[in-house]
mmCIF file of C-alpha atoms in Angstrom:
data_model
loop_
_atom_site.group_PDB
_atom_site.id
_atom_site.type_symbol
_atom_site.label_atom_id
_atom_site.label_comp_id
_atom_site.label_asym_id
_atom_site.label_seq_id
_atom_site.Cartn_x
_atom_site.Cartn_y
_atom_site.Cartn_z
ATOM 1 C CA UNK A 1 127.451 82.339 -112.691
ATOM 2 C CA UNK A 2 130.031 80.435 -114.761
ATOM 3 C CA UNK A 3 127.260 78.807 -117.130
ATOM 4 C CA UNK A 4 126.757 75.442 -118.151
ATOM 5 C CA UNK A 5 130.011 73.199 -118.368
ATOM 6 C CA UNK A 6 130.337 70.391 -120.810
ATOM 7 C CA UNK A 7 133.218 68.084 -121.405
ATOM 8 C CA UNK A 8 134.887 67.367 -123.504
ATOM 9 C CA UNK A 9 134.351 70.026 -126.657
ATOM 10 C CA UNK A 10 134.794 67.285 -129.098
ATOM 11 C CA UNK A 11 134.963 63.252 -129.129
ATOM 12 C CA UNK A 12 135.930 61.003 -131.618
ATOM 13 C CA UNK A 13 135.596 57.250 -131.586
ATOM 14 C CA UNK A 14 135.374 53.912 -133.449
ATOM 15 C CA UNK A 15 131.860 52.169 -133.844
ATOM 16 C CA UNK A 16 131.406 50.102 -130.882
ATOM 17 C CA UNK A 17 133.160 51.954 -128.573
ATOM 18 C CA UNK A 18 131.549 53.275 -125.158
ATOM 19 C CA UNK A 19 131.688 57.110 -124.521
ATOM 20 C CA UNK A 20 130.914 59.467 -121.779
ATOM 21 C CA UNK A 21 130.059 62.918 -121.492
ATOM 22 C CA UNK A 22 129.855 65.227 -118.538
ATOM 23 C CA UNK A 23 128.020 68.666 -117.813
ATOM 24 C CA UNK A 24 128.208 70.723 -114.993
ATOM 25 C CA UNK A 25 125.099 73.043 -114.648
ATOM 26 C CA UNK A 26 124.554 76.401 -113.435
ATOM 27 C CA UNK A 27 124.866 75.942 -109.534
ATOM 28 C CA UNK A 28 121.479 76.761 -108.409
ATOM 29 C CA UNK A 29 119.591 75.218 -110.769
ATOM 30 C CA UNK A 30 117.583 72.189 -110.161
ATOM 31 C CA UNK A 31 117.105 71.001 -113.416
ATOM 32 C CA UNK A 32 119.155 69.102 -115.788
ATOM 33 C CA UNK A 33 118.605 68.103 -119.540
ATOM 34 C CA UNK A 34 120.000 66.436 -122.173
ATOM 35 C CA UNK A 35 119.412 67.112 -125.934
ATOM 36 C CA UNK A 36 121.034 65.988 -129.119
ATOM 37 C CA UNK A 37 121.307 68.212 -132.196
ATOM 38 C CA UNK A 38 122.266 67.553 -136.017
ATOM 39 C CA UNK A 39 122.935 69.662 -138.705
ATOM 40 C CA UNK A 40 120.590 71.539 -139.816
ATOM 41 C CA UNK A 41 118.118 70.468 -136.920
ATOM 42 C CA UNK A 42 116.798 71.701 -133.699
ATOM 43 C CA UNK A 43 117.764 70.402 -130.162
ATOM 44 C CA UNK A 44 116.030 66.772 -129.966
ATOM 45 C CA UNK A 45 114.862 66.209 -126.359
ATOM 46 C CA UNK A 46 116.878 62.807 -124.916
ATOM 47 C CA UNK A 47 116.183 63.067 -120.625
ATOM 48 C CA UNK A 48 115.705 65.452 -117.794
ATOM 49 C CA UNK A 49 116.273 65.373 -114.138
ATOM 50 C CA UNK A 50 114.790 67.244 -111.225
ATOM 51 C CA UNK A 51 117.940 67.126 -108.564
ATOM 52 C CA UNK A 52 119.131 63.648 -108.998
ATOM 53 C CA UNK A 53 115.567 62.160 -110.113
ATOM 54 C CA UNK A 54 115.177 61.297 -113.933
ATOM 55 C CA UNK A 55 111.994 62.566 -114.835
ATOM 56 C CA UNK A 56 111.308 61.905 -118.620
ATOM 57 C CA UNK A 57 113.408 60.348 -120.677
ATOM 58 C CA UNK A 58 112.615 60.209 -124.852
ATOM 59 C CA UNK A 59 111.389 56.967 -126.097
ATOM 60 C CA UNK A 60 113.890 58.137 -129.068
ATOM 61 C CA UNK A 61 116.791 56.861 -126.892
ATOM 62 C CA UNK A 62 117.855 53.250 -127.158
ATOM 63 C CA UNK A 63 118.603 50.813 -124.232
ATOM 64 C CA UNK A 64 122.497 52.267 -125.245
ATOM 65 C CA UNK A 65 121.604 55.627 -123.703
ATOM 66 C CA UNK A 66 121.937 55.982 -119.890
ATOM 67 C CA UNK A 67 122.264 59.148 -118.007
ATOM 68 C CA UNK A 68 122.614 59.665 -114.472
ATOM 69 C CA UNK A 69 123.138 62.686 -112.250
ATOM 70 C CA UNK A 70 123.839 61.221 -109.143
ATOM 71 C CA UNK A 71 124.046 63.732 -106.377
ATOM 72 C CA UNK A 72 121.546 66.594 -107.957
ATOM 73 C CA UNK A 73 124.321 68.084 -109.571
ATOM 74 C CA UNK A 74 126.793 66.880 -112.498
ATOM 75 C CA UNK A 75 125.484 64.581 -115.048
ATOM 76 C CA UNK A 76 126.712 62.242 -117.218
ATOM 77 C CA UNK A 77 125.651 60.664 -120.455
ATOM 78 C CA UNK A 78 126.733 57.415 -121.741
ATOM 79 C CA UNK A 79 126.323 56.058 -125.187
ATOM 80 C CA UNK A 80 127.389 51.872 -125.250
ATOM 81 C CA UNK A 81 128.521 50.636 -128.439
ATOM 82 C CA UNK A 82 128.444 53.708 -130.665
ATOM 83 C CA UNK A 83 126.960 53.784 -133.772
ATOM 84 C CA UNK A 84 127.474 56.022 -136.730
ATOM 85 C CA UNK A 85 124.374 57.229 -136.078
ATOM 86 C CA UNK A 86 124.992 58.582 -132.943
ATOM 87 C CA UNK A 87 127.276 61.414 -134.324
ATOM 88 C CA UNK A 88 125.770 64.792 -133.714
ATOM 89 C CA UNK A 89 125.986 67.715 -130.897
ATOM 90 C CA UNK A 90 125.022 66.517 -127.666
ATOM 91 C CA UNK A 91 123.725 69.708 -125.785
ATOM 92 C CA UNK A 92 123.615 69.790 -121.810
ATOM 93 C CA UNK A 93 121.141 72.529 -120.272
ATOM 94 C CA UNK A 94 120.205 73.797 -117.264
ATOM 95 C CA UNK A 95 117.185 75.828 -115.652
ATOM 96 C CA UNK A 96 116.016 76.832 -112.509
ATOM 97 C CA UNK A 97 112.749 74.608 -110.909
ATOM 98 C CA UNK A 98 108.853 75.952 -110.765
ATOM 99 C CA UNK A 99 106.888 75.406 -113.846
ATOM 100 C CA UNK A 100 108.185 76.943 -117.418
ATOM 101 C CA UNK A 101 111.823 78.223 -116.921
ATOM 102 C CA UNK A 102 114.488 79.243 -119.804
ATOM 103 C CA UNK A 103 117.067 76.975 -120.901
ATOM 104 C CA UNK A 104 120.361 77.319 -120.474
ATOM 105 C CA UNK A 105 122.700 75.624 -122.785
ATOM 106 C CA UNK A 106 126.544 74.310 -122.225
ATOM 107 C CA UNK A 107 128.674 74.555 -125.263
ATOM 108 C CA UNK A 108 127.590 71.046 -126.194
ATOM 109 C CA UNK A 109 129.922 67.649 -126.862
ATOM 110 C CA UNK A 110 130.557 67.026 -130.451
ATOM 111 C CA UNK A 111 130.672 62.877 -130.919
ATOM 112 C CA UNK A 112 132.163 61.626 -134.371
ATOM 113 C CA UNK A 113 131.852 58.084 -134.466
ATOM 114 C CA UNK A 114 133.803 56.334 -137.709
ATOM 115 C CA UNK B 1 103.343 63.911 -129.072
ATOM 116 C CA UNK B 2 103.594 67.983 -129.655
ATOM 117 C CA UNK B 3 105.366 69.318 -132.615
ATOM 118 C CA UNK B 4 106.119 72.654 -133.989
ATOM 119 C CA UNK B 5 106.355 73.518 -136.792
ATOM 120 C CA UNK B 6 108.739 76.736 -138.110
ATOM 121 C CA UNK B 7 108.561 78.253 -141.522
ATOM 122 C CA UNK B 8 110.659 79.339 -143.665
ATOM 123 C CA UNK B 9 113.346 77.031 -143.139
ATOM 124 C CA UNK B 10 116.003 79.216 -144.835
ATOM 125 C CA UNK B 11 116.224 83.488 -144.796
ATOM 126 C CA UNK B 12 118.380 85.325 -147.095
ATOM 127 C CA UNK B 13 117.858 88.766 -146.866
ATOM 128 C CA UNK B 14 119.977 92.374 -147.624
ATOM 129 C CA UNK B 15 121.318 94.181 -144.104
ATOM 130 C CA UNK B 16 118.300 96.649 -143.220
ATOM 131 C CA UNK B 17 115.626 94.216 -144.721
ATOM 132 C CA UNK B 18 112.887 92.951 -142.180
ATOM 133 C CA UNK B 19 112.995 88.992 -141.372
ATOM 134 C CA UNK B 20 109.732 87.297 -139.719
ATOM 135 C CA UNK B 21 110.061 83.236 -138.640
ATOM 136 C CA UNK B 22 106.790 81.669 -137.842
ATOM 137 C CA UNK B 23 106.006 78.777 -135.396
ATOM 138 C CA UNK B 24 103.066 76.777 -135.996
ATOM 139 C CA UNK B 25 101.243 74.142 -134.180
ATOM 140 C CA UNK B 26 98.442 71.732 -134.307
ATOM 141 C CA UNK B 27 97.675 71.608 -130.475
ATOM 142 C CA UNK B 28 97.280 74.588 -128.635
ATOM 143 C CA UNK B 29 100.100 75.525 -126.863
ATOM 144 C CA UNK B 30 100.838 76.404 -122.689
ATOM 145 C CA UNK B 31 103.701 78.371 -123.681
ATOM 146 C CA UNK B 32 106.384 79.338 -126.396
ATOM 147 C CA UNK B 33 109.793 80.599 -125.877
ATOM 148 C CA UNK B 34 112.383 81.710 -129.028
ATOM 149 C CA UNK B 35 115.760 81.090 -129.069
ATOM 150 C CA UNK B 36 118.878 82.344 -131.188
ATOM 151 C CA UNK B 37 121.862 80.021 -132.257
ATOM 152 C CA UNK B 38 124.828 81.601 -133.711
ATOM 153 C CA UNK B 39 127.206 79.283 -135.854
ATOM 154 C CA UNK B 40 129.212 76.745 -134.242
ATOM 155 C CA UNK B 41 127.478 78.221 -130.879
ATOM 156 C CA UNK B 42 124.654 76.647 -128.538
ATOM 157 C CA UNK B 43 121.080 77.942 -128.537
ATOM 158 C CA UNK B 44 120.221 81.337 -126.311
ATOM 159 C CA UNK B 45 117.036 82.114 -124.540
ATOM 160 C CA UNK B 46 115.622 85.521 -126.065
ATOM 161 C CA UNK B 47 111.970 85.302 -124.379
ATOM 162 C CA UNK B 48 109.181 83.095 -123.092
ATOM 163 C CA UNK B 49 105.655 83.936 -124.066
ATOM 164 C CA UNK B 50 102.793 82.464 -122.177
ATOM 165 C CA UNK B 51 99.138 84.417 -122.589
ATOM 166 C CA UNK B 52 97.182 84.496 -125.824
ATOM 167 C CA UNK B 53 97.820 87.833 -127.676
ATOM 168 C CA UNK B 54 100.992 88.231 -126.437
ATOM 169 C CA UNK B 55 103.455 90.557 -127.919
ATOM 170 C CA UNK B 56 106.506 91.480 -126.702
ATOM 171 C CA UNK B 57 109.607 93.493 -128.048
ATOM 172 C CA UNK B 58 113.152 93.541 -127.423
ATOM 173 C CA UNK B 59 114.844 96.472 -129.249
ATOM 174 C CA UNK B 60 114.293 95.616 -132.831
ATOM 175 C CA UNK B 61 112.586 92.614 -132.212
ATOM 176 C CA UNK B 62 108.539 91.580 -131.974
ATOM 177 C CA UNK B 63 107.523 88.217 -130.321
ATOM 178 C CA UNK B 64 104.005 87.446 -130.827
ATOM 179 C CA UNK B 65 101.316 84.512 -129.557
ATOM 180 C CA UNK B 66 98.569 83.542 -131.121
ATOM 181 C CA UNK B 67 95.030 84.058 -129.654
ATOM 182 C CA UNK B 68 94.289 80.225 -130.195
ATOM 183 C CA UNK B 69 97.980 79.938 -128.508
ATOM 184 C CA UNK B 70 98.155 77.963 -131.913
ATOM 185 C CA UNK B 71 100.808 79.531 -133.610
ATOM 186 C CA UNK B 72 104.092 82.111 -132.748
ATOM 187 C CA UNK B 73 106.336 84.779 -134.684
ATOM 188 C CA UNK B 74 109.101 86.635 -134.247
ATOM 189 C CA UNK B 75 109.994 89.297 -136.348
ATOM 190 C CA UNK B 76 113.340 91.661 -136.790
ATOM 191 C CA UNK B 77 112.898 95.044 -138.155
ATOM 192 C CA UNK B 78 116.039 96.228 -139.949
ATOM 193 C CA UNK B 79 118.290 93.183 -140.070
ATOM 194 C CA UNK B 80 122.360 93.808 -139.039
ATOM 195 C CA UNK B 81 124.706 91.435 -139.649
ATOM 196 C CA UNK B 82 125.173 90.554 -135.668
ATOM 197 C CA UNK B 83 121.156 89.027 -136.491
ATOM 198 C CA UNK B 84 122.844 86.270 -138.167
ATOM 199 C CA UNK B 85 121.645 82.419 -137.271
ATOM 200 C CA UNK B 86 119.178 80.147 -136.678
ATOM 201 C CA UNK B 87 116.317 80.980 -134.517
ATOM 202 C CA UNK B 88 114.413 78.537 -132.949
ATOM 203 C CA UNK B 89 110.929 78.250 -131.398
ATOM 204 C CA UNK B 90 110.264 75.649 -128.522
ATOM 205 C CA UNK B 91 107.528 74.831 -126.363
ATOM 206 C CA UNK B 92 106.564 72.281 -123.528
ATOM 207 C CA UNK B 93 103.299 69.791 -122.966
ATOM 208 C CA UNK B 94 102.573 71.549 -119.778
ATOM 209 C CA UNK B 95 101.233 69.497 -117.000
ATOM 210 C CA UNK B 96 103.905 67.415 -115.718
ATOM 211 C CA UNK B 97 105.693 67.250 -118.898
ATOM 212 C CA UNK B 98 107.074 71.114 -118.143
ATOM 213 C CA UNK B 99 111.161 69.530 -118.926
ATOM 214 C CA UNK B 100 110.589 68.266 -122.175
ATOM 215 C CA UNK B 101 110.855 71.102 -124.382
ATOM 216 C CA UNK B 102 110.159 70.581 -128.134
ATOM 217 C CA UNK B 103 112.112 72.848 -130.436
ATOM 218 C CA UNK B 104 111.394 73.683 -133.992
ATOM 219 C CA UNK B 105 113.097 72.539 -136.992
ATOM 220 C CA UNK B 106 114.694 76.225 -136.953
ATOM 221 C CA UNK B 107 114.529 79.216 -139.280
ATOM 222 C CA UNK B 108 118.617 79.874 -140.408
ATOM 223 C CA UNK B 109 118.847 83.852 -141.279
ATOM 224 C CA UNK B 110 121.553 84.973 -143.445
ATOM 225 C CA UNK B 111 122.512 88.827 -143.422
ATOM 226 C CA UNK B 112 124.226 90.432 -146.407
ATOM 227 C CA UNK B 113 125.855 93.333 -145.879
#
């Protein structure tokens, strides 16, 4: 168990520009999330997928939020045109499937947009 | 949609002190789990609670559930320095909603030594 993968650590980028993260989850887990965390705040749900299904995805995130996670296993995140706004800690977790099951959390992708 | 609410937002107590964080809700809740975040690190499962009356210890610490299933704390009896961060609580809709898990604003503990 090598835990939940996230790259890269940190990202910085000009308003406007596109961006993409990546996570790698715990190898036998099924499930895949996405949350977004500021200072001082707790982990704001964005998506989820079941294998490579998206299952819910927040009504939070704009039409510049797409994530995919195309063969049940690696997901990425993309964020079009960046706005200042979107600077924060974008967290990747994992868990296993079957009803309520713990989170696992990568070490998260820092985004600075200036 | 489901919120929870955690109070106090901010914890400053002396190394040995006790430290309680409660989790509050206005729906009744399927399940609650706690979490610990460390500075600069990335939120850690501690424990999942799911039946009404539930309490549960690890070590030093007490997890409790509500009877209504309303409400959640989690308390640490003589605080160390290694207690240090923000602990979250976080629960889901339940139903078919079990991946979106709502978190807490967060209770940040500070330790003096």
């Amino acid at each position: 168990d090598t835990g939940v993968s996230q790259d890269p650590r940190h990202k910085i980028t000009k308003r406007g520009q596109n961006v993409t993260f990546r996570c790698d989850p715990i190898s036998e887990h099924n499930r895949l999330y996405w949350y977004r965390q500021t200072l001082g705040q707790g982990p704001e749900f964005l998506t989820y997928f079941q294998n490579e299904a998206q299952l819910e995805k927040s009504r939070l995130l704009s039409d510049r939020f797409s994530a995919e996670r195309p063969k049940g296993s690696f997901s990425t995140l993309e964020i079009q045109r960046t706005e200042q706004g979107d600077s924060a800690m974008y967290l990747c977790a994992s868990s296993l499937d079957g009803g309520i099951s713990p989170l696992h959390f990568g070490n998260g992708t820092r985004l600075t947009v200036t | 949609g489901q919120q929870v609410m955690q109070i106090p937002q901010y914890q400053h107590v002396q190394e040995g002190e006790d430290f309680t964080t409660y989790c509050n809700s206005s729906t009744t809740l399927s399940n609650i789990q706690w979490y610990k975040q460390r500075p600069g690190g990335h939120p850690v499962f501690l424990i999942q609670l799911v039946k009404s009356g539930e309490v549960k210890k690890q070590k030093r610490l007490t997890f409790q559930f509500g009877e209504a299933k309303k409400n959640s704390s989690l308390h640490i009896t003589a605080t160390q320095t290694t207690d240090v961060g923000t602990y979250f609580c976080a629960s889901n809709a339940g139903g078919t909603s079990y991946g979106k898990l709502t978190f807490g604003q967060g209770t940040i503990l500070t330790v003096h030594p």
